[in-house]
Amino acid sequence: MTIYARITGTGSYLPEKVLTNKDLEAMVDTTDQWIRERTGIVKRHIAVDGQTTCDLAEQAARRAIEAAGKTPDDIDLIVLATTTPDKIFPSTACLVQQRLDIHGCAAFDIQAVCTGFIYALSVAEKFIRTGAARCALVIGAETFSRVIDWTDRGTCVLFGDGAGAVVVEASAEQGILSTHLHADGAYENLLHVPGGVSRGFDIPDADGDPHFTHMKGNEVFKMAVNTLGRIVDETLHANGLKKSDVDWLVPHQANIRIINATARKLSMSMEKVVVTVGQHGNTSAASVPLALDTAVRDGRIQRGEVLLLEAFGGGFTWGSVLLKF
Ligand code: UT7
């Protein structure tokens, strides 16, 4: 009998503190109108001092476990995607494991920036399909505000903090149908934080402060649109599906114009696309599970529907998951 990996619960969490476009007008040379028109973002949530990625991840995880009708004792694998871990080590997955009072199961982080959740879900699916795990907790969580230069208008208006999580269980019913992961490190310098543990933060040739995100926005934008168009084709082709077979597009929430372009590629009406970017900006690895949880909880996404999840981010990394919910 084929074992499928099926999402049985979703959860998410946004920190209380909100930063509006108006607030940003007082910080950098920008306008609410520019941000709305060029990105679709209205506000973002920011972790307060002392509030960490693990804090956000824990809340999202508890909600997902409850929605699945499980308890932390049932979890036998934790995969957490983040670019902004609490500590260099242990992994944030281990920190969340400790918070949930789970002991002994495998727990590890995945770093694929904005594609992190797609990578993490794909890895958990392999554990479940091979029988190595039966009930996995998959989390995307970020305090991306910590790697943002709040004087750089080219990046600071785009990003925010948050967390999303799912419980994935072994099931005889269809769940995840296919996963598609890609990366090309040749694009390292178009979107990166130049400093790091091994390289250090004293980098003479860094194009600005090595602690913060540097992005050639326009080039990233074009690559994202083209690459996401290709991953849609690849995913449909691998499953022998037509565009009209997809009930919902749950895209990475980076920019409404990128989302619109992917929806056009799928000939999909925007009513069938989950868009939350306006409410929290780009939360990197948290954005796909945040959008998924929003549309599950408000009743738009129903059991049995076909969902296409996709993301693109630093690396570059990109990927998709096609699933029957
Ligand atoms: O998660 C994956 C990673 N990230 C992304 O997917 C983001 C991809 N990139 C983008 O979303 C867009 O490129 C941006 C939103 C970052 C920028 O939009 P754009 O339409 O590509 O604008 P641009 O960079 O070509 O800049 C247009 C103008 C420039 O002024 P000039 O040179 O035409 O006078 C910028 O200096 O807009 C200016 N600009 C701003 N103006 C007001 C750039 N940022 C701002 C700002 N407020 N915040």
mmCIF file of C-alpha atoms and ligand atoms in Angstrom:
data_model
loop_
_atom_site.group_PDB
_atom_site.id
_atom_site.type_symbol
_atom_site.label_atom_id
_atom_site.label_comp_id
_atom_site.label_asym_id
_atom_site.label_seq_id
_atom_site.Cartn_x
_atom_site.Cartn_y
_atom_site.Cartn_z
ATOM 1 C CA MET A 1 0.000 0.000 0.000
ATOM 2 C CA THR A 2 1.286 3.451 -0.898
ATOM 3 C CA ILE A 3 1.874 5.676 2.099
ATOM 4 C CA TYR A 4 1.037 9.309 1.367
ATOM 5 C CA ALA A 5 2.080 12.358 3.382
ATOM 6 C CA ARG A 6 -1.024 14.382 4.131
ATOM 7 C CA ILE A 7 -1.377 17.781 5.803
ATOM 8 C CA THR A 8 -3.774 17.277 8.717
ATOM 9 C CA GLY A 9 -3.449 20.628 10.506
ATOM 10 C CA THR A 10 -2.228 24.160 9.853
ATOM 11 C CA GLY A 11 -1.313 27.040 12.154
ATOM 12 C CA SER A 12 0.327 30.448 12.013
ATOM 13 C CA TYR A 13 1.366 33.331 14.180
ATOM 14 C CA LEU A 14 2.204 37.003 13.612
ATOM 15 C CA PRO A 15 3.827 39.118 16.333
ATOM 16 C CA GLU A 16 1.544 41.854 17.721
ATOM 17 C CA LYS A 17 3.696 44.837 16.769
ATOM 18 C CA VAL A 18 2.623 46.302 13.412
ATOM 19 C CA LEU A 19 4.645 48.596 11.155
ATOM 20 C CA THR A 20 2.488 50.392 8.571
ATOM 21 C CA ASN A 21 3.509 52.042 5.323
ATOM 22 C CA LYS A 22 2.760 55.371 7.017
ATOM 23 C CA ASP A 23 5.238 54.473 9.775
ATOM 24 C CA LEU A 24 7.844 53.786 7.078
ATOM 25 C CA GLU A 25 7.219 57.187 5.481
ATOM 26 C CA ALA A 26 8.729 58.673 8.647
ATOM 27 C CA MET A 27 11.762 56.381 8.465
ATOM 28 C CA VAL A 28 12.855 56.434 4.793
ATOM 29 C CA ASP A 29 12.123 58.336 1.573
ATOM 30 C CA THR A 30 9.039 56.381 0.518
ATOM 31 C CA THR A 31 5.264 56.713 0.296
ATOM 32 C CA ASP A 32 2.320 54.511 1.203
ATOM 33 C CA GLN A 33 1.188 54.834 -2.427
ATOM 34 C CA TRP A 34 4.521 53.628 -3.863
ATOM 35 C CA ILE A 35 4.652 50.623 -1.555
ATOM 36 C CA ARG A 36 1.028 49.606 -2.271
ATOM 37 C CA GLU A 37 1.335 50.047 -6.044
ATOM 38 C CA ARG A 38 4.746 48.411 -6.494
ATOM 39 C CA THR A 39 4.377 45.586 -3.925
ATOM 40 C CA GLY A 40 0.783 45.268 -2.648
ATOM 41 C CA ILE A 41 2.049 45.523 0.942
ATOM 42 C CA VAL A 42 0.020 47.550 3.455
ATOM 43 C CA LYS A 43 1.642 46.532 6.749
ATOM 44 C CA ARG A 44 4.069 44.079 8.253
ATOM 45 C CA HIS A 45 4.489 42.586 11.745
ATOM 46 C CA ILE A 46 7.748 43.000 13.619
ATOM 47 C CA ALA A 47 9.046 40.945 16.561
ATOM 48 C CA VAL A 48 9.796 43.176 19.560
ATOM 49 C CA ASP A 49 13.213 43.099 21.233
ATOM 50 C CA GLY A 50 13.678 39.734 22.902
ATOM 51 C CA GLN A 51 10.997 38.023 20.798
ATOM 52 C CA THR A 52 12.714 35.355 18.720
ATOM 53 C CA THR A 53 12.070 33.074 15.765
ATOM 54 C CA CYS A 54 11.515 30.195 18.223
ATOM 55 C CA ASP A 55 8.814 32.234 20.028
ATOM 56 C CA LEU A 56 6.902 32.746 16.776
ATOM 57 C CA ALA A 57 7.474 29.151 15.639
ATOM 58 C CA GLU A 58 6.196 27.733 18.937
ATOM 59 C CA GLN A 59 2.855 29.552 18.631
ATOM 60 C CA ALA A 60 2.341 28.482 15.003
ATOM 61 C CA ALA A 61 3.319 24.898 15.882
ATOM 62 C CA ARG A 62 0.884 24.679 18.811
ATOM 63 C CA ARG A 63 -1.945 25.897 16.578
ATOM 64 C CA ALA A 64 -1.109 23.385 13.833
ATOM 65 C CA ILE A 65 -0.900 20.494 16.313
ATOM 66 C CA GLU A 66 -4.255 21.466 17.817
ATOM 67 C CA ALA A 67 -5.865 21.809 14.365
ATOM 68 C CA ALA A 68 -4.636 18.286 13.509
ATOM 69 C CA GLY A 69 -6.239 16.941 16.680
ATOM 70 C CA LYS A 70 -2.842 15.793 17.935
ATOM 71 C CA THR A 71 -0.691 16.465 20.990
ATOM 72 C CA PRO A 72 3.055 17.201 21.007
ATOM 73 C CA ASP A 73 3.624 13.572 22.099
ATOM 74 C CA ASP A 74 2.449 12.407 18.668
ATOM 75 C CA ILE A 75 5.170 14.338 16.790
ATOM 76 C CA ASP A 76 8.074 12.149 15.630
ATOM 77 C CA LEU A 77 9.931 14.603 13.348
ATOM 78 C CA ILE A 78 10.467 18.389 13.401
ATOM 79 C CA VAL A 79 11.728 20.212 10.316
ATOM 80 C CA LEU A 80 12.008 23.974 10.635
ATOM 81 C CA ALA A 81 12.869 26.364 7.820
ATOM 82 C CA THR A 82 14.487 29.640 8.794
ATOM 83 C CA THR A 83 17.119 32.130 7.686
ATOM 84 C CA THR A 84 17.040 33.895 11.026
ATOM 85 C CA PRO A 85 17.709 31.266 13.724
ATOM 86 C CA ASP A 86 17.751 32.227 17.426
ATOM 87 C CA LYS A 87 21.257 30.892 17.899
ATOM 88 C CA ILE A 88 24.113 29.642 15.731
ATOM 89 C CA PHE A 89 23.379 26.333 17.435
ATOM 90 C CA PRO A 90 21.423 24.395 18.561
ATOM 91 C CA SER A 91 19.023 24.563 15.644
ATOM 92 C CA THR A 92 15.763 26.443 16.121
ATOM 93 C CA ALA A 93 14.007 23.107 15.504
ATOM 94 C CA CYS A 94 15.655 21.769 18.681
ATOM 95 C CA LEU A 95 14.640 24.904 20.595
ATOM 96 C CA VAL A 96 11.016 24.467 19.486
ATOM 97 C CA GLN A 97 11.183 20.767 20.370
ATOM 98 C CA GLN A 98 12.210 21.727 23.884
ATOM 99 C CA ARG A 99 9.406 24.300 24.194
ATOM 100 C CA LEU A 100 6.877 21.671 23.184
ATOM 101 C CA ASP A 101 8.346 19.218 25.705
ATOM 102 C CA ILE A 102 9.025 16.677 22.964
ATOM 103 C CA HIS A 103 12.066 14.474 23.559
ATOM 104 C CA GLY A 104 14.035 12.187 21.287
ATOM 105 C CA CYS A 105 12.642 12.637 17.790
ATOM 106 C CA ALA A 106 14.808 14.027 14.969
ATOM 107 C CA ALA A 107 14.727 17.835 14.741
ATOM 108 C CA PHE A 108 16.675 19.996 12.311
ATOM 109 C CA ASP A 109 16.668 23.299 10.455
ATOM 110 C CA ILE A 110 16.616 23.900 6.740
ATOM 111 C CA GLN A 111 18.053 27.028 5.168
ATOM 112 C CA ALA A 112 16.657 27.867 1.745
ATOM 113 C CA VAL A 113 15.565 31.453 2.529
ATOM 114 C CA CYS A 114 12.127 32.187 1.012
ATOM 115 C CA THR A 115 11.855 28.647 -0.420
ATOM 116 C CA GLY A 116 12.596 27.159 3.002
ATOM 117 C CA PHE A 117 9.096 25.915 3.780
ATOM 118 C CA ILE A 118 8.771 24.222 0.381
ATOM 119 C CA TYR A 119 12.120 22.482 1.011
ATOM 120 C CA ALA A 120 11.099 21.511 4.568
ATOM 121 C CA LEU A 121 7.732 20.122 3.474
ATOM 122 C CA SER A 122 9.423 18.153 0.722
ATOM 123 C CA VAL A 123 11.949 16.647 3.153
ATOM 124 C CA ALA A 124 9.235 15.709 5.663
ATOM 125 C CA GLU A 125 7.253 14.083 2.874
ATOM 126 C CA LYS A 126 10.217 11.823 2.045
ATOM 127 C CA PHE A 127 10.524 10.756 5.712
ATOM 128 C CA ILE A 128 6.853 9.881 5.795
ATOM 129 C CA ARG A 129 6.699 8.088 2.462
ATOM 130 C CA THR A 130 9.664 5.885 3.419
ATOM 131 C CA GLY A 131 8.116 5.067 6.803
ATOM 132 C CA ALA A 132 10.866 6.878 8.761
ATOM 133 C CA ALA A 133 8.274 9.186 10.377
ATOM 134 C CA ARG A 134 4.513 9.087 10.832
ATOM 135 C CA CYS A 135 3.617 12.518 12.200
ATOM 136 C CA ALA A 136 5.875 15.430 11.262
ATOM 137 C CA LEU A 137 5.784 19.040 12.355
ATOM 138 C CA VAL A 138 6.958 21.328 9.539
ATOM 139 C CA ILE A 139 7.522 24.996 10.347
ATOM 140 C CA GLY A 140 8.566 28.121 8.453
ATOM 141 C CA ALA A 141 9.514 30.906 10.871
ATOM 142 C CA GLU A 142 11.440 34.145 10.549
ATOM 143 C CA THR A 143 12.441 37.304 12.354
ATOM 144 C CA PHE A 144 13.597 38.719 9.031
ATOM 145 C CA SER A 145 13.450 42.255 10.458
ATOM 146 C CA ARG A 146 16.746 41.414 12.207
ATOM 147 C CA VAL A 147 18.622 41.226 8.881
ATOM 148 C CA ILE A 148 17.093 44.380 7.407
ATOM 149 C CA ASP A 149 18.798 47.762 7.129
ATOM 150 C CA TRP A 150 15.988 50.055 8.243
ATOM 151 C CA THR A 151 17.549 52.951 6.343
ATOM 152 C CA ASP A 152 17.471 51.117 2.974
ATOM 153 C CA ARG A 153 14.158 51.856 1.272
ATOM 154 C CA GLY A 154 14.865 49.241 -1.401
ATOM 155 C CA THR A 155 14.466 46.415 1.142
ATOM 156 C CA CYS A 156 12.973 47.668 4.415
ATOM 157 C CA VAL A 157 9.481 48.228 2.999
ATOM 158 C CA LEU A 158 9.271 44.612 1.804
ATOM 159 C CA PHE A 159 9.937 42.274 4.706
ATOM 160 C CA GLY A 160 8.269 41.256 7.977
ATOM 161 C CA ASP A 161 8.268 38.618 10.719
ATOM 162 C CA GLY A 162 5.980 35.634 11.276
ATOM 163 C CA ALA A 163 5.601 31.881 11.415
ATOM 164 C CA GLY A 164 3.481 29.169 9.846
ATOM 165 C CA ALA A 165 3.339 25.443 10.504
ATOM 166 C CA VAL A 166 1.692 22.248 9.345
ATOM 167 C CA VAL A 167 1.342 18.736 10.733
ATOM 168 C CA VAL A 168 1.987 16.110 8.072
ATOM 169 C CA GLU A 169 0.844 12.552 8.718
ATOM 170 C CA ALA A 170 1.197 9.179 7.042
ATOM 171 C CA SER A 171 -2.058 8.338 5.320
ATOM 172 C CA ALA A 172 -3.590 5.858 2.915
ATOM 173 C CA GLU A 173 -5.434 8.817 1.356
ATOM 174 C CA GLN A 174 -3.669 10.975 -1.221
ATOM 175 C CA GLY A 175 -1.895 14.041 0.149
ATOM 176 C CA ILE A 176 1.318 15.475 -1.285
ATOM 177 C CA LEU A 177 1.365 14.448 -4.955
ATOM 178 C CA SER A 178 4.772 15.781 -5.991
ATOM 179 C CA THR A 179 7.548 18.107 -4.864
ATOM 180 C CA HIS A 180 10.015 19.995 -7.058
ATOM 181 C CA LEU A 181 13.146 21.599 -5.600
ATOM 182 C CA HIS A 182 15.793 23.650 -7.394
ATOM 183 C CA ALA A 183 18.726 25.928 -6.651
ATOM 184 C CA ASP A 184 21.377 27.879 -8.545
ATOM 185 C CA GLY A 185 24.116 29.403 -6.415
ATOM 186 C CA ALA A 186 25.381 31.441 -9.378
ATOM 187 C CA TYR A 187 22.918 34.142 -8.306
ATOM 188 C CA GLU A 188 24.364 34.451 -4.792
ATOM 189 C CA ASN A 189 25.035 38.171 -5.026
ATOM 190 C CA LEU A 190 21.616 39.320 -6.265
ATOM 191 C CA LEU A 191 20.040 38.612 -2.876
ATOM 192 C CA HIS A 192 22.167 37.997 0.185
ATOM 193 C CA VAL A 193 23.421 38.979 3.632
ATOM 194 C CA PRO A 194 27.170 39.208 2.973
ATOM 195 C CA GLY A 195 28.433 38.496 6.503
ATOM 196 C CA GLY A 196 28.375 35.211 8.366
ATOM 197 C CA VAL A 197 29.877 32.999 11.007
ATOM 198 C CA SER A 198 32.714 31.637 8.901
ATOM 199 C CA ARG A 199 33.317 34.636 6.705
ATOM 200 C CA GLY A 200 32.970 37.126 9.523
ATOM 201 C CA PHE A 201 31.427 40.570 9.367
ATOM 202 C CA ASP A 202 34.570 42.534 8.528
ATOM 203 C CA ILE A 203 34.299 42.344 4.734
ATOM 204 C CA PRO A 204 36.019 45.207 2.925
ATOM 205 C CA ASP A 205 34.347 44.622 -0.458
ATOM 206 C CA ALA A 206 30.799 44.144 0.867
ATOM 207 C CA ASP A 207 28.297 46.324 -0.982
ATOM 208 C CA GLY A 208 27.061 47.904 2.263
ATOM 209 C CA ASP A 209 26.623 46.671 5.816
ATOM 210 C CA PRO A 210 27.418 42.919 5.870
ATOM 211 C CA HIS A 211 24.838 42.256 8.622
ATOM 212 C CA PHE A 212 21.894 43.151 6.395
ATOM 213 C CA THR A 213 19.987 42.008 3.322
ATOM 214 C CA HIS A 214 21.231 43.318 -0.023
ATOM 215 C CA MET A 215 19.006 42.852 -3.014
ATOM 216 C CA LYS A 216 19.080 43.879 -6.653
ATOM 217 C CA GLY A 217 15.300 44.099 -6.554
ATOM 218 C CA ASN A 218 14.561 44.531 -10.223
ATOM 219 C CA GLU A 219 16.778 41.621 -11.331
ATOM 220 C CA VAL A 220 15.349 39.377 -8.593
ATOM 221 C CA PHE A 221 11.852 40.366 -9.695
ATOM 222 C CA LYS A 222 12.429 39.330 -13.322
ATOM 223 C CA MET A 223 14.066 36.043 -12.328
ATOM 224 C CA ALA A 224 11.239 35.270 -9.893
ATOM 225 C CA VAL A 225 8.537 35.811 -12.531
ATOM 226 C CA ASN A 226 10.295 33.671 -15.163
ATOM 227 C CA THR A 227 11.344 30.911 -12.782
ATOM 228 C CA LEU A 228 7.948 30.587 -11.113
ATOM 229 C CA GLY A 229 6.339 30.386 -14.548
ATOM 230 C CA ARG A 230 8.636 27.449 -15.356
ATOM 231 C CA ILE A 231 7.991 25.645 -12.063
ATOM 232 C CA VAL A 232 4.246 25.822 -12.686
ATOM 233 C CA ASP A 233 4.749 24.061 -16.041
ATOM 234 C CA GLU A 234 7.111 21.489 -14.502
ATOM 235 C CA THR A 235 4.663 20.678 -11.699
ATOM 236 C CA LEU A 236 1.629 20.289 -13.951
ATOM 237 C CA HIS A 237 3.600 18.217 -16.466
ATOM 238 C CA ALA A 238 4.964 15.858 -13.767
ATOM 239 C CA ASN A 239 1.412 15.116 -12.634
ATOM 240 C CA GLY A 240 -0.214 15.013 -16.063
ATOM 241 C CA LEU A 241 -2.561 17.816 -14.996
ATOM 242 C CA LYS A 242 -4.137 20.737 -16.827
ATOM 243 C CA LYS A 243 -4.073 24.273 -15.434
ATOM 244 C CA SER A 244 -7.776 23.982 -14.662
ATOM 245 C CA ASP A 245 -7.127 20.981 -12.364
ATOM 246 C CA VAL A 246 -5.538 23.247 -9.749
ATOM 247 C CA ASP A 247 -8.109 24.605 -7.275
ATOM 248 C CA TRP A 248 -5.834 26.972 -5.355
ATOM 249 C CA LEU A 249 -2.500 28.683 -5.884
ATOM 250 C CA VAL A 250 -0.759 29.304 -2.546
ATOM 251 C CA PRO A 251 2.265 31.363 -3.609
ATOM 252 C CA HIS A 252 5.223 32.832 -1.774
ATOM 253 C CA GLN A 253 4.106 36.274 -0.647
ATOM 254 C CA ALA A 254 6.859 38.621 -1.869
ATOM 255 C CA ASN A 255 5.171 41.045 -4.245
ATOM 256 C CA ILE A 256 1.603 41.144 -5.592
ATOM 257 C CA ARG A 257 2.951 41.767 -9.106
ATOM 258 C CA ILE A 258 4.953 38.498 -8.994
ATOM 259 C CA ILE A 259 1.863 36.655 -7.704
ATOM 260 C CA ASN A 260 -0.296 38.171 -10.474
ATOM 261 C CA ALA A 261 2.195 37.006 -13.097
ATOM 262 C CA THR A 262 2.135 33.409 -11.804
ATOM 263 C CA ALA A 263 -1.672 33.443 -11.679
ATOM 264 C CA ARG A 264 -1.741 34.637 -15.314
ATOM 265 C CA LYS A 265 0.603 31.794 -16.250
ATOM 266 C CA LEU A 266 -1.921 29.378 -14.704
ATOM 267 C CA SER A 267 -4.821 31.239 -16.397
ATOM 268 C CA MET A 268 -6.188 31.411 -12.879
ATOM 269 C CA SER A 269 -8.636 33.989 -11.585
ATOM 270 C CA MET A 270 -7.250 35.912 -8.599
ATOM 271 C CA GLU A 271 -10.203 34.559 -6.596
ATOM 272 C CA LYS A 272 -8.384 31.222 -6.628
ATOM 273 C CA VAL A 273 -5.080 32.671 -5.451
ATOM 274 C CA VAL A 274 -4.371 33.093 -1.745
ATOM 275 C CA VAL A 275 -2.938 36.576 -1.269
ATOM 276 C CA THR A 276 -1.824 37.680 2.190
ATOM 277 C CA VAL A 277 1.208 39.800 1.238
ATOM 278 C CA GLY A 278 -0.726 42.998 1.992
ATOM 279 C CA GLN A 279 -1.106 41.992 5.622
ATOM 280 C CA HIS A 280 2.431 40.848 6.469
ATOM 281 C CA GLY A 281 4.835 41.580 3.609
ATOM 282 C CA ASN A 282 7.519 39.071 2.696
ATOM 283 C CA THR A 283 8.080 36.815 5.722
ATOM 284 C CA SER A 284 10.510 34.568 3.811
ATOM 285 C CA ALA A 285 10.138 30.911 4.914
ATOM 286 C CA ALA A 286 6.949 31.741 6.848
ATOM 287 C CA SER A 287 5.011 33.187 3.940
ATOM 288 C CA VAL A 288 3.619 30.049 2.252
ATOM 289 C CA PRO A 289 2.399 28.391 5.495
ATOM 290 C CA LEU A 290 0.980 31.738 6.689
ATOM 291 C CA ALA A 291 -1.047 32.040 3.479
ATOM 292 C CA LEU A 292 -2.096 28.380 3.633
ATOM 293 C CA ASP A 293 -3.299 28.651 7.228
ATOM 294 C CA THR A 294 -5.214 31.855 6.488
ATOM 295 C CA ALA A 295 -7.201 30.266 3.644
ATOM 296 C CA VAL A 296 -7.795 27.026 5.565
ATOM 297 C CA ARG A 297 -9.091 28.843 8.648
ATOM 298 C CA ASP A 298 -11.345 31.243 6.736
ATOM 299 C CA GLY A 299 -12.900 28.237 4.975
ATOM 300 C CA ARG A 300 -11.746 28.977 1.424
ATOM 301 C CA ILE A 301 -9.572 25.866 1.096
ATOM 302 C CA GLN A 302 -11.582 22.658 1.530
ATOM 303 C CA ARG A 303 -10.542 19.032 2.001
ATOM 304 C CA GLY A 304 -9.973 17.221 -1.291
ATOM 305 C CA GLU A 305 -8.994 20.335 -3.252
ATOM 306 C CA VAL A 306 -5.770 20.472 -5.284
ATOM 307 C CA LEU A 307 -3.269 23.090 -4.105
ATOM 308 C CA LEU A 308 -0.128 24.358 -5.805
ATOM 309 C CA LEU A 309 2.367 25.816 -3.331
ATOM 310 C CA GLU A 310 5.414 27.616 -4.773
ATOM 311 C CA ALA A 311 8.267 29.874 -3.716
ATOM 312 C CA PHE A 312 11.390 31.628 -4.955
ATOM 313 C CA GLY A 313 14.184 33.179 -2.918
ATOM 314 C CA GLY A 314 17.829 33.746 -2.070
ATOM 315 C CA GLY A 315 20.340 31.269 -3.452
ATOM 316 C CA PHE A 316 18.577 31.361 -5.789
ATOM 317 C CA THR A 317 16.313 28.608 -4.571
ATOM 318 C CA TRP A 318 12.873 27.780 -5.903
ATOM 319 C CA GLY A 319 10.372 24.991 -5.696
ATOM 320 C CA SER A 320 6.793 23.784 -5.574
ATOM 321 C CA VAL A 321 4.564 21.259 -3.860
ATOM 322 C CA LEU A 322 1.405 19.920 -5.461
ATOM 323 C CA LEU A 323 -1.006 18.344 -3.000
ATOM 324 C CA LYS A 324 -4.515 17.165 -2.420
ATOM 325 C CA PHE A 325 -5.590 18.864 0.786
HETATM 326 O O1 UT7 B 1 11.301 36.580 -1.817
HETATM 327 C C1 UT7 B 1 12.071 36.709 -2.951
HETATM 328 C C2 UT7 B 1 12.913 37.878 -2.844
HETATM 329 N N1 UT7 B 1 12.420 39.141 -3.150
HETATM 330 C C3 UT7 B 1 11.571 39.499 -4.109
HETATM 331 O O2 UT7 B 1 10.911 38.729 -4.727
HETATM 332 C C4 UT7 B 1 11.499 40.948 -4.418
HETATM 333 C C5 UT7 B 1 11.669 41.167 -5.883
HETATM 334 N N2 UT7 B 1 11.684 42.571 -6.275
HETATM 335 C C6 UT7 B 1 10.637 43.414 -6.118
HETATM 336 O O3 UT7 B 1 9.622 43.083 -5.523
HETATM 337 C C7 UT7 B 1 10.724 44.771 -6.776
HETATM 338 O O4 UT7 B 1 11.833 44.803 -7.625
HETATM 339 C C8 UT7 B 1 10.811 45.958 -5.774
HETATM 340 C C9 UT7 B 1 9.498 46.133 -5.070
HETATM 341 C C10 UT7 B 1 11.930 45.702 -4.767
HETATM 342 C C11 UT7 B 1 11.120 47.247 -6.518
HETATM 343 O O5 UT7 B 1 10.152 47.474 -7.516
HETATM 344 P P1 UT7 B 1 10.596 47.831 -9.002
HETATM 345 O O6 UT7 B 1 9.373 48.083 -9.756
HETATM 346 O O7 UT7 B 1 11.483 46.724 -9.473
HETATM 347 O O8 UT7 B 1 11.355 49.170 -8.796
HETATM 348 P P2 UT7 B 1 12.857 49.555 -9.148
HETATM 349 O O9 UT7 B 1 13.818 48.844 -8.254
HETATM 350 O O10 UT7 B 1 13.062 49.411 -10.623
HETATM 351 O O11 UT7 B 1 12.846 51.076 -8.784
HETATM 352 C C12 UT7 B 1 11.967 52.001 -9.401
HETATM 353 C C13 UT7 B 1 12.130 53.337 -8.731
HETATM 354 C C14 UT7 B 1 13.586 53.740 -8.534
HETATM 355 O O12 UT7 B 1 13.687 55.134 -8.706
HETATM 356 P P3 UT7 B 1 14.251 55.735 -10.100
HETATM 357 O O13 UT7 B 1 15.617 55.158 -10.262
HETATM 358 O O14 UT7 B 1 13.277 55.275 -11.147
HETATM 359 O O15 UT7 B 1 14.232 57.204 -9.838
HETATM 360 C C15 UT7 B 1 13.845 53.416 -7.080
HETATM 361 O O16 UT7 B 1 14.876 54.194 -6.520
HETATM 362 O O17 UT7 B 1 11.554 53.287 -7.400
HETATM 363 C C16 UT7 B 1 12.502 53.757 -6.466
HETATM 364 N N3 UT7 B 1 12.257 53.073 -5.203
HETATM 365 C C17 UT7 B 1 11.409 53.544 -4.271
HETATM 366 N N4 UT7 B 1 10.628 54.635 -4.242
HETATM 367 C C18 UT7 B 1 9.860 54.812 -3.149
HETATM 368 C C19 UT7 B 1 12.796 51.901 -4.756
HETATM 369 N N5 UT7 B 1 12.307 51.623 -3.527
HETATM 370 C C20 UT7 B 1 11.444 52.618 -3.222
HETATM 371 C C21 UT7 B 1 10.631 52.862 -2.093
HETATM 372 N N6 UT7 B 1 9.862 53.978 -2.112
HETATM 373 N N7 UT7 B 1 10.584 52.045 -1.046
#
